[in-house]
Amino acid sequence: MRSTAGFTLLEMLIALAIFGLGTALLMQSAWSGAWAARQAWGETVALRLAQSVAAEAGVAVPLADRAVDMPVQGLPYRVKIVPLAVSPTGDRDYRVEVRGMAPETADTGAPGMARGTEGPVLAAVTNRSLAEDTR
């Protein structure tokens, strides 16, 4: 007579494989969620930076007739102010673009991103600077 009080080795291996697959899928989901949250945070910071620069453009930041790069200390972004058009009243439309930058000191390992190069546009804000009254 044979006792059937426990699990066979094959049943244990199948259960372990199912548990491992489930754990791997959960880890993948958690990792992709954390990556998406980090991306969203970076884009939020870039948008707030673009809004801040757009609010200062023409007041604390002078506007030019050509695209101007603004240095940003301590952040991995490059800010560019691009003039778009001048209205008949003299108001100037401009666009503030914030791009991600690959760090100068570290190798990113991302394809197409050498050290110190610009990345894609993370945020862009279009605004209008009122013409100064020259009376």
mmCIF file with all atom_site columns, C-alpha atoms in Angstrom, residues 29-43:
data_model
loop_
_atom_site.group_PDB
_atom_site.id
_atom_site.type_symbol
_atom_site.label_atom_id
_atom_site.label_alt_id
_atom_site.label_comp_id
_atom_site.label_asym_id
_atom_site.label_entity_id
_atom_site.label_seq_id
_atom_site.pdbx_PDB_ins_code
_atom_site.Cartn_x
_atom_site.Cartn_y
_atom_site.Cartn_z
_atom_site.occupancy
_atom_site.B_iso_or_equiv
_atom_site.pdbx_formal_charge
_atom_site.auth_seq_id
_atom_site.auth_comp_id
_atom_site.auth_asym_id
_atom_site.auth_atom_id
_atom_site.pdbx_PDB_model_num
ATOM 1  C CA . SER A 1 29 ? 4.888  45.740 -13.074 1.00 0.00 ? 29 SER A CA 1
ATOM 2  C CA . ALA A 1 30 ? 6.368  47.493 -10.037 1.00 0.00 ? 30 ALA A CA 1
ATOM 3  C CA . TRP A 1 31 ? 9.509  48.471 -11.971 1.00 0.00 ? 31 TRP A CA 1
ATOM 4  C CA . SER A 1 32 ? 7.571  49.911 -14.914 1.00 0.00 ? 32 SER A CA 1
ATOM 5  C CA . GLY A 1 33 ? 5.328  51.853 -12.500 1.00 0.00 ? 33 GLY A CA 1
ATOM 6  C CA . ALA A 1 34 ? 8.347  53.353 -10.757 1.00 0.00 ? 34 ALA A CA 1
ATOM 7  C CA . TRP A 1 35 ? 9.924  54.240 -14.116 1.00 0.00 ? 35 TRP A CA 1
ATOM 8  C CA . ALA A 1 36 ? 6.702  55.926 -15.309 1.00 0.00 ? 36 ALA A CA 1
ATOM 9  C CA . ALA A 1 37 ? 6.465  57.902 -12.057 1.00 0.00 ? 37 ALA A CA 1
ATOM 10 C CA . ARG A 1 38 ? 10.051 59.115 -12.466 1.00 0.00 ? 38 ARG A CA 1
ATOM 11 C CA . GLN A 1 39 ? 9.388  60.148 -16.081 1.00 0.00 ? 39 GLN A CA 1
ATOM 12 C CA . ALA A 1 40 ? 6.256  62.026 -15.052 1.00 0.00 ? 40 ALA A CA 1
ATOM 13 C CA . TRP A 1 41 ? 8.140  63.813 -12.270 1.00 0.00 ? 41 TRP A CA 1
ATOM 14 C CA . GLY A 1 42 ? 10.890 64.894 -14.688 1.00 0.00 ? 42 GLY A CA 1
ATOM 15 C CA . GLU A 1 43 ? 8.354  66.219 -17.182 1.00 0.00 ? 43 GLU A CA 1
#
